[in-house]
Short mmCIF file of C-alpha atoms in Angstrom, two decimals:
data_model
loop_
_atom_site.label_atom_id
_atom_site.label_comp_id
_atom_site.label_asym_id
_atom_site.label_seq_id
_atom_site.Cartn_x
_atom_site.Cartn_y
_atom_site.Cartn_z
CA MET A 1 83.18 64.53 -20.20
CA LYS A 2 82.15 61.04 -21.17
CA VAL A 3 80.91 58.59 -18.56
CA THR A 4 78.68 55.51 -18.63
CA VAL A 5 75.32 55.69 -16.87
CA ASN A 6 73.18 52.58 -16.54
CA GLY A 7 75.13 50.90 -19.30
CA ALA A 8 74.84 53.74 -21.81
CA PRO A 9 77.58 56.23 -22.83
CA THR A 10 76.61 59.66 -21.55
CA ASP A 11 77.98 63.19 -21.81
CA VAL A 12 78.05 65.20 -18.62
CA GLY A 13 79.38 68.64 -17.76
CA ASP A 14 82.96 68.99 -16.52
CA ASP A 15 81.73 69.96 -13.06
CA ALA A 16 79.14 67.20 -12.85
CA THR A 17 78.67 65.51 -9.50
CA VAL A 18 76.68 62.47 -8.46
CA ALA A 19 74.04 64.87 -7.13
CA THR A 20 73.62 66.67 -10.48
CA LEU A 21 73.45 63.32 -12.27
CA VAL A 22 70.76 62.01 -9.94
CA ALA A 23 68.75 65.20 -10.32
CA ALA A 24 68.94 64.86 -14.10
CA ARG A 25 68.19 61.14 -14.33
CA ALA A 26 66.06 60.40 -11.28
CA GLY A 27 64.77 63.80 -10.27
CA GLY A 28 61.25 62.74 -9.37
CA HIS A 29 62.29 59.57 -7.58
CA ASP A 30 62.38 58.94 -3.89
CA ARG A 31 64.69 56.25 -2.48
CA VAL A 32 67.43 56.29 -5.13
CA ALA A 33 70.81 54.53 -4.81
CA VAL A 34 74.00 55.17 -6.76
CA ALA A 35 77.04 53.02 -7.44
CA ARG A 36 80.17 54.54 -8.98
CA ASN A 37 82.79 52.17 -10.34
CA GLY A 38 81.40 49.33 -8.27
CA ASP A 39 81.11 51.17 -4.97
CA VAL A 40 78.07 52.60 -3.23
CA VAL A 41 78.01 56.39 -3.08
CA PRO A 42 76.14 57.31 0.11
CA ARG A 43 73.49 59.99 -0.29
CA SER A 44 75.45 62.25 2.05
CA SER A 45 78.36 62.15 -0.42
CA TRP A 46 76.40 62.85 -3.62
CA ALA A 47 77.00 66.60 -3.74
CA GLY A 48 80.66 66.22 -2.91
CA THR A 49 81.48 63.44 -5.38
CA ARG A 50 82.65 64.86 -8.69
CA LEU A 51 82.44 62.60 -11.73
CA THR A 52 85.63 61.78 -13.63
CA PRO A 53 85.99 60.71 -17.28
CA GLY A 54 85.29 57.02 -17.83
CA ASP A 55 83.26 56.61 -14.64
CA HIS A 56 80.72 53.75 -14.65
CA LEU A 57 77.60 54.78 -12.77
CA GLU A 58 74.48 52.87 -11.83
CA VAL A 59 71.49 54.96 -10.77
CA LEU A 60 68.88 52.69 -9.23
CA ALA A 61 65.33 53.12 -7.96
CA PRO A 62 62.72 50.85 -6.36
CA THR A 63 60.68 48.44 -8.40
CA ALA A 64 58.24 45.64 -7.76
CA GLY A 65 59.96 42.39 -6.94
CA GLY A 66 59.51 39.29 -4.83
CA MET B 1 29.82 35.79 9.27
CA SER B 2 30.23 38.74 6.95
CA VAL B 3 33.64 39.38 5.37
CA PRO B 4 34.49 42.12 7.89
CA GLU B 5 33.54 39.77 10.75
CA VAL B 6 35.74 37.00 9.32
CA VAL B 7 38.70 39.35 8.98
CA SER B 8 38.11 40.65 12.49
CA ALA B 9 38.16 37.11 13.89
CA LEU B 10 41.34 36.36 11.94
CA HIS B 11 42.97 39.49 13.29
CA HIS B 12 42.21 38.39 16.83
CA GLU B 13 43.90 35.02 16.22
CA GLU B 14 46.87 36.65 14.52
CA SER B 15 47.38 39.16 17.34
CA ALA B 16 47.45 36.42 19.96
CA ASP B 17 50.37 34.63 18.26
CA PRO B 18 52.86 37.21 17.00
CA LEU B 19 55.87 36.49 14.84
CA LEU B 20 59.25 37.57 16.22
CA LEU B 21 61.54 38.29 13.30
CA GLY B 22 64.73 40.34 13.17
CA GLY B 23 63.97 41.91 16.52
CA GLU B 24 60.55 43.13 15.37
CA THR B 25 57.07 41.80 16.15
CA PHE B 26 54.51 41.06 13.45
CA THR B 27 50.92 39.90 13.85
CA SER B 28 50.79 38.59 10.28
CA ARG B 29 52.78 35.50 9.32
CA LEU B 30 52.22 36.14 5.63
CA LEU B 31 54.91 38.07 3.76
CA LEU B 32 54.09 39.29 0.29
CA GLY B 33 56.26 39.92 -2.75
CA THR B 34 55.28 42.76 -5.04
CA GLY B 35 56.50 41.16 -8.26
CA GLY B 36 54.04 40.15 -10.97
CA ALA B 37 51.01 42.24 -10.09
CA PRO B 38 48.96 43.28 -13.18
CA SER B 39 48.36 46.78 -11.81
CA LEU B 40 49.02 48.96 -8.79
CA GLU B 41 45.34 48.86 -7.94
CA SER B 42 45.43 45.06 -7.92
CA LEU B 43 48.56 45.09 -5.80
CA GLU B 44 47.00 47.42 -3.24
CA ARG B 45 43.83 45.35 -2.92
CA ALA B 46 45.87 42.17 -2.56
CA ILE B 47 48.11 43.69 0.12
CA ARG B 48 45.10 44.83 2.13
CA ALA B 49 43.28 41.50 1.78
CA SER B 50 46.38 39.56 2.79
CA GLY B 51 46.86 41.45 6.07
CA THR B 52 50.60 41.40 5.40
CA GLN B 53 52.94 43.76 7.24
CA LEU B 54 56.17 43.03 5.36
CA VAL B 55 56.53 43.34 1.61
CA THR B 56 59.53 42.74 -0.65
CA VAL B 57 60.80 45.25 -3.21
CA ALA B 58 63.75 45.34 -5.60
CA LEU B 59 66.15 47.92 -7.06
CA ARG B 60 66.62 48.37 -10.78
CA ARG B 61 68.06 51.01 -13.13
CA VAL B 62 65.90 54.11 -12.77
CA GLU B 63 64.54 54.05 -16.33
CA ALA B 64 63.28 50.50 -15.75
CA SER B 65 61.99 51.08 -12.24
CA SER B 66 58.42 51.49 -11.04
CA SER B 67 57.02 54.99 -10.80
CA GLY B 68 56.83 56.61 -7.40
CA ALA B 69 53.21 55.50 -7.33
CA MET B 70 54.22 52.01 -6.17
CA LEU B 71 56.00 53.44 -3.14
CA GLU B 72 52.97 55.62 -2.42
CA VAL B 73 50.77 52.52 -2.40
CA LEU B 74 53.13 50.69 -0.04
CA ASP B 75 53.44 53.70 2.26
CA ARG B 76 49.64 54.07 2.29
CA CYS B 77 49.24 50.39 3.22
CA GLY B 78 51.61 50.94 6.12
CA VAL B 79 53.74 47.91 5.33
CA ARG B 80 57.43 47.56 6.13
CA LEU B 81 59.67 47.24 3.05
CA LEU B 82 62.11 44.38 2.65
CA PRO B 83 64.56 44.99 -0.21
CA ASN B 84 65.76 41.91 -2.05
CA THR B 85 68.90 41.14 -4.05
CA ALA B 86 66.91 39.53 -6.88
CA GLY B 87 68.97 39.04 -10.02
CA CYS B 88 72.32 38.70 -8.25
CA ARG B 89 74.45 35.72 -9.16
CA THR B 90 77.56 36.28 -7.08
CA ALA B 91 78.30 37.20 -3.50
CA ARG B 92 79.99 40.40 -4.72
CA GLU B 93 76.86 41.50 -6.63
CA ALA B 94 74.58 40.59 -3.73
CA VAL B 95 76.67 42.44 -1.14
CA LEU B 96 76.84 45.56 -3.32
CA THR B 97 73.10 45.38 -4.02
CA ALA B 98 72.33 45.05 -0.33
CA ARG B 99 74.47 48.10 0.45
CA LEU B 100 72.71 50.05 -2.30
CA ALA B 101 69.34 48.98 -0.95
CA ARG B 102 70.32 50.06 2.55
CA GLU B 103 71.06 53.52 1.14
CA ALA B 104 67.91 53.72 -0.95
CA PHE B 105 65.42 52.34 1.58
CA ASP B 106 67.18 53.34 4.80
CA THR B 107 66.87 49.85 6.25
CA ALA B 108 69.40 47.23 7.22
CA TRP B 109 66.93 44.45 6.43
CA VAL B 110 67.60 42.48 3.27
CA LYS B 111 66.19 39.39 1.61
CA LEU B 112 69.37 37.77 0.33
CA GLU B 113 68.86 36.00 -2.97
CA VAL B 114 71.84 34.69 -4.96
CA ILE B 115 70.81 32.67 -7.98
CA GLY B 116 72.81 29.79 -9.42
CA ASP B 117 70.73 28.94 -12.48
CA GLU B 118 68.70 31.12 -14.86
CA HIS B 119 65.99 28.52 -15.58
CA THR B 120 65.28 27.22 -12.11
CA LEU B 121 66.30 30.34 -10.15
CA LEU B 122 67.62 27.95 -7.53
CA PRO B 123 70.07 29.52 -5.09
CA ASP B 124 73.81 29.13 -5.45
CA PRO B 125 74.65 27.83 -1.97
CA ILE B 126 78.33 28.77 -2.07
CA GLU B 127 77.83 32.38 -3.20
CA LEU B 128 74.82 32.66 -0.89
CA PHE B 129 76.72 31.58 2.19
CA ASP B 130 79.66 33.85 1.35
CA ALA B 131 77.31 36.84 0.91
CA ALA B 132 75.44 36.00 4.12
CA GLU B 133 78.64 36.00 6.18
CA GLN B 134 79.74 39.34 4.73
CA LEU B 135 76.37 41.02 5.21
CA VAL B 136 75.94 39.77 8.78
CA ALA B 137 79.39 41.19 9.53
CA GLU B 138 78.26 44.56 8.10
CA GLY B 139 75.30 44.67 10.45
CA PHE B 140 72.53 43.67 8.05
CA THR B 141 69.45 41.77 9.20
CA VAL B 142 69.71 38.97 6.67
CA LEU B 143 66.71 36.88 5.62
CA ALA B 144 68.31 34.23 3.43
CA TYR B 145 66.42 32.63 0.53
CA THR B 146 67.85 29.12 0.38
CA SER B 147 67.23 25.55 -0.78
CA ASP B 148 65.43 22.94 1.30
CA ASP B 149 68.76 21.47 2.46
CA PRO B 150 68.69 21.36 6.26
CA VAL B 151 72.51 21.43 6.47
CA LEU B 152 72.76 24.66 4.47
CA GLY B 153 69.91 26.08 6.52
CA ARG B 154 71.76 25.39 9.73
CA ARG B 155 74.97 26.91 8.33
CA LEU B 156 73.10 30.10 7.42
CA ALA B 157 71.46 30.29 10.84
CA ASP B 158 74.79 29.71 12.60
CA ALA B 159 76.34 32.45 10.45
CA GLY B 160 73.89 34.91 11.99
CA CYS B 161 71.03 35.15 9.53
CA ALA B 162 67.85 36.52 11.10
CA ALA B 163 65.75 34.02 9.19
CA VAL B 164 66.25 31.04 6.94
CA MET B 165 63.86 30.98 3.99
CA PRO B 166 63.78 27.62 2.21
CA LEU B 167 62.01 27.27 -1.11
CA GLY B 168 59.11 24.87 -1.46
CA SER B 169 59.74 24.63 -5.21
CA PRO B 170 61.12 27.03 -7.86
CA ILE B 171 60.07 30.68 -7.79
CA GLY B 172 56.79 31.22 -9.62
CA SER B 173 56.32 27.52 -10.33
CA GLY B 174 53.26 27.05 -8.13
CA LEU B 175 54.45 23.50 -7.45
CA GLY B 176 53.98 23.86 -3.72
CA ILE B 177 56.23 22.06 -1.27
CA ARG B 178 58.12 19.33 -3.14
CA ASN B 179 60.03 17.98 -0.16
CA PRO B 180 57.99 18.43 3.02
CA HIS B 181 60.30 16.06 4.89
CA ASN B 182 63.28 18.35 4.27
CA ILE B 183 61.32 21.43 5.31
CA ALA B 184 60.43 19.71 8.60
CA LEU B 185 64.06 18.62 9.08
CA LEU B 186 65.28 22.14 8.39
CA ARG B 187 62.76 23.56 10.86
CA ASP B 188 64.13 21.22 13.55
CA ALA B 189 67.73 22.09 12.71
CA VAL B 190 67.53 25.85 13.31
CA SER B 191 66.28 28.06 16.11
CA VAL B 192 65.83 31.21 14.00
CA PRO B 193 62.53 31.83 12.21
CA VAL B 194 61.92 29.67 9.14
CA VAL B 195 59.98 31.32 6.33
CA LEU B 196 58.81 29.13 3.45
CA ASP B 197 59.72 31.25 0.43
CA ALA B 198 59.02 30.34 -3.24
CA GLY B 199 56.83 27.91 -5.10
CA ILE B 200 53.60 28.39 -3.17
CA GLY B 201 50.68 27.92 -5.59
CA THR B 202 47.52 27.97 -3.53
CA ALA B 203 46.23 28.26 0.02
CA SER B 204 46.72 24.61 0.95
CA ASP B 205 50.46 24.96 0.18
CA ALA B 206 50.68 27.85 2.62
CA ALA B 207 48.76 25.88 5.26
CA LEU B 208 51.09 22.90 4.80
CA ALA B 209 54.14 25.12 5.27
CA MET B 210 52.78 26.25 8.63
CA GLU B 211 51.80 22.71 9.61
CA LEU B 212 55.38 21.62 8.92
CA GLY B 213 56.50 24.14 11.51
CA CYS B 214 57.45 27.16 9.44
CA ASP B 215 57.05 30.47 11.25
CA ALA B 216 55.81 32.37 8.20
CA VAL B 217 55.29 32.15 4.46
CA LEU B 218 56.56 34.47 1.72
CA LEU B 219 54.77 34.35 -1.60
CA ALA B 220 54.24 36.56 -4.61
CA SER B 221 53.14 34.86 -7.84
CA ALA B 222 50.51 32.72 -6.15
CA VAL B 223 48.65 35.94 -5.39
CA THR B 224 49.82 38.48 -7.98
CA ARG B 225 49.32 36.13 -10.93
CA ALA B 226 46.12 34.47 -9.69
CA ARG B 227 42.98 35.20 -11.67
CA ASP B 228 41.64 37.11 -8.68
CA PRO B 229 44.63 38.31 -6.65
CA GLU B 230 42.56 39.92 -3.91
CA ARG B 231 40.54 36.75 -3.34
CA MET B 232 43.67 34.60 -3.34
CA ALA B 233 45.36 36.99 -0.90
CA LEU B 234 42.43 36.51 1.48
CA ALA B 235 42.65 32.76 0.95
CA MET B 236 46.35 32.84 1.79
CA ARG B 237 45.66 34.79 4.95
CA HIS B 238 43.22 32.06 6.02
CA GLY B 239 45.59 29.30 4.88
CA VAL B 240 48.50 30.59 6.91
CA GLU B 241 46.30 31.03 9.97
CA ALA B 242 44.68 27.60 9.56
CA GLY B 243 48.06 25.91 9.27
CA ARG B 244 49.38 27.74 12.29
CA LEU B 245 46.36 26.82 14.42
CA ALA B 246 46.56 23.18 13.29
CA ARG B 247 50.24 23.06 14.20
CA GLY B 248 49.44 24.27 17.67
CA ALA B 249 46.49 21.91 18.10
CA GLY B 250 48.54 18.70 18.14
CA ARG B 251 47.37 16.64 15.20
CA ILE B 252 46.53 12.92 15.38
CA PRO B 253 49.27 10.55 14.22
CA ARG B 254 49.11 8.91 10.82
CA ARG B 255 47.93 5.28 11.09
CA TRP B 256 48.36 2.46 8.63
CA HIS B 257 44.96 1.01 9.51
CA ALA B 258 41.73 2.49 10.82
CA GLU B 259 40.89 3.46 14.35
CA ALA B 260 37.11 3.57 14.78
CA SER B 261 35.77 6.82 16.09
CA THR B 262 32.51 5.17 17.15
CA GLN B 263 32.66 2.85 20.19
CA MET B 264 32.13 -0.89 19.53
CA SER B 265 30.42 -1.63 22.85
CA GLY B 266 26.61 -1.62 22.84
CA LEU B 267 26.45 -2.73 19.22
CA PRO B 268 23.00 -4.40 18.65
CA GLU B 269 22.71 -7.86 17.11
CA LEU B 270 20.65 -7.24 14.03
#
């Protein structure tokens, strides 16, 4: 199905979840956060949150900043 | 004294006068931002030289984020992380970013930054206040980056912010404290910690902030973009401590004319 991840159109499998997306896009990263359609998806919900067509996802990780 | 002896003496002074912030105790009154460092190695040396215990970090899209190596450096330095909402322009964005940061960093502490202008990076007071109220209600420990307006500072403190953080001058400008009178007025207006945040350029700016009554100083560019960040970080550590000691020492008043320090009696006729 087609979703948008970090501003870019992306194809994901029909049974994709937030957890599979994070593993694919931020696998090596510690301290990741995900927003789906403007709402925070808690880490505890990643595996249980299936993606749906047209979802807008933001996958974020720490960076330097003041 | 050798450098280790100087740092040891500083540590003794710092330990005797801890900072109470957000329910935690800190011996260092210098907070450091991680933005702008030329390398991780430079950042690590600057953090260690500064003696800081609280360091700000941001969240960005994963492909634009730092590698895990930055977090390893921060973990190794043993500093507490303070996520910021840098880049947010509305209360909605800032609240969402804070919630995301709480998930990512597992902390309810947040440096709340809501920007009203792209060139000056000055805060938008209306969006800022709105976001502060919402985040306090959600149980966040909010350290609010604000202007040097004492009225806004008091409103933020009354709304439950754990600290009010007025700017000295625009972020990264190095212009120091443009309105020391307002900083002093703001300090008098609130009973929560006041952290001078933004615009610090050199050690004397940090010392002035403490002399004006601030409880701590937050700076990034002054150190990370200095020619020698480690040396400037050490200078800032001294500056903050010097300003704090001077504040506690009860300075002499400013006089229009002179007051001789040498007695006039016993003056010979020559």
